Amino acid sequence: MNDNDTMKRTFASSIDKTNIGQNLTFIGWIEDFRDMGKIGFISVRDMTGNFQGVVTGELLSNFREIPRQSVIMVNGIIQETRAESFQVEVKVEKVELLSKAANPLPIDPTGRVISSLDKRLDSRALDLRNLRISNIFKTRSNALYLIRKYLFSKMFVEVNTPKIIGSATEGGADLFGFEYFAKKAFLAQSPQLYKEQLTLGLERVFEISSYFRAEPSHTVRHLSEFVSVDLEAAFLEYGDVMDIIEDLVISTIKDLYANYNNQMKHFDDSQDILVDKIPRITYEKCLEDLKSLGEKIEFGEDLSDPALRKLGETYPKFYFIVDWPTKLKPFYILEHEKKSELSKSFDLQYGYLEIVSGGTREHDSARLKNKLQEKGLNPNSFSNHLQTFEWGMPPHSGCGLGFDRFMMILTKSTNIREVVLYPRDTERLSP
Ligand code: AMO
């Protein structure tokens, strides 16, 4: 192999009948080799798809020696094919083994032999050679691109705030703490305090980053490290933020189906996630609905997992739950002026699954200080944050979208670990 041979390669998906008769070079992983004695058929995968190669004569013995999933460089003439799944095939004239794969491999990346999720995660890099799995992560990349594009179009500025912090952002629980030189530090649970502060200089900000929660629960929707799309905007109310999220979610899904259908087609198409509108249902209406379903929840109680699953049967797609009891929401959420037991807050649900949480924020420093105390937090630990509220803090609202959970919906995955490359939970710390 010469230095620039790899650059002169042709991609599997780019060949069709117009290439017949041409001599081309391909690089990829051997997915299959069917040996019929005098003739053999190879299926080779690259980042764009598969091509079929026909092998005859002396070359056949070369292929018999090469384990599947090895990397080869193949040179050959493009010709007509009888195979239904290919437009043309490559009559192999030369083969070079670039990297030999072990035999057997820990998992079968073609998916013919099914492995458990745990086993697949132990060999994640190899797992990505499965077409459905690689398409999950291509969709993830495209969804991030579309979300960024959408937020830029709404004049949001992308920011990066610290992940090593000195005090809790979401209250004291679920924090990972560690020694930071001679001090105690924590891993950020969210960018909440920073994003609020930044509205006084930038008005509209968003951040896409990993956050850390010492969630003791081992569920299909919690991880210790997850990615959140956070936004915060001056002079908007929680209803405006819901409008933005509704538009963002619907347009991202529409765009993925319209422009990336070659990826979306790999996910179960029996579930239709496209909607035109997202209904807004109050917390109190949810209690009524649950009561009629035989689930009695008192005002002020959180909606338990079984309650959300019941609610998810009534509202199986996207819906907002709005105006939560003030006592259920964090210190930074503002209550309604005339009904202080209710807060200006919302969650976006997909069935039982909470995707987004947000609200209008308290922007008065004295009231914020009281709220901290009421929630059992020490205002002294928040003195840096509180002082910024004296510098012309605008009224503001925002939310955090659990991106991994959104990916579960987009790819119809039932476990959050499916859509995260290297998930971290109570048990998993490697790879
Ligand atoms: P909240 O704590 O509800 O709100 O988090 C926002 C969203 O992040 C996702 N999420 C998680 N995803 C996977 N694993 C976890 N352990 C996990 N925890 C949360 C959920 C959730 O809806 N600061 C506020 C947001 C705001 O008001 O702006 C916050 O962090 O999808």
mmCIF file with all atom_site columns, C-alpha atoms in Angstrom, residues 28 88 121 322 334 341 366 376 407:
data_model
loop_
_atom_site.group_PDB
_atom_site.id
_atom_site.type_symbol
_atom_site.label_atom_id
_atom_site.label_alt_id
_atom_site.label_comp_id
_atom_site.label_asym_id
_atom_site.label_entity_id
_atom_site.label_seq_id
_atom_site.pdbx_PDB_ins_code
_atom_site.Cartn_x
_atom_site.Cartn_y
_atom_site.Cartn_z
_atom_site.occupancy
_atom_site.B_iso_or_equiv
_atom_site.pdbx_formal_charge
_atom_site.auth_seq_id
_atom_site.auth_comp_id
_atom_site.auth_asym_id
_atom_site.auth_atom_id
_atom_site.pdbx_PDB_model_num
ATOM 1 C CA . GLY A 1 28  ? -13.369 -2.118 3.875  1.00 0.00 ? 28  GLY A CA 1
ATOM 2 C CA . VAL A 1 88  ? -23.057 -3.943 -9.947 1.00 0.00 ? 88  VAL A CA 1
ATOM 3 C CA . LEU A 1 121 ? -21.155 -2.524 25.314 1.00 0.00 ? 121 LEU A CA 1
ATOM 4 C CA . VAL A 1 322 ? -47.351 22.347 32.989 1.00 0.00 ? 322 VAL A CA 1
ATOM 5 C CA . LEU A 1 334 ? -40.783 31.119 39.807 1.00 0.00 ? 334 LEU A CA 1
ATOM 6 C CA . GLU A 1 341 ? -48.565 26.878 45.289 1.00 0.00 ? 341 GLU A CA 1
ATOM 7 C CA . ALA A 1 366 ? -33.832 38.584 47.906 1.00 0.00 ? 366 ALA A CA 1
ATOM 8 C CA . GLY A 1 376 ? -32.633 23.675 52.905 1.00 0.00 ? 376 GLY A CA 1
ATOM 9 C CA . MET A 1 407 ? -32.303 9.913  21.040 1.00 0.00 ? 407 MET A CA 1
#
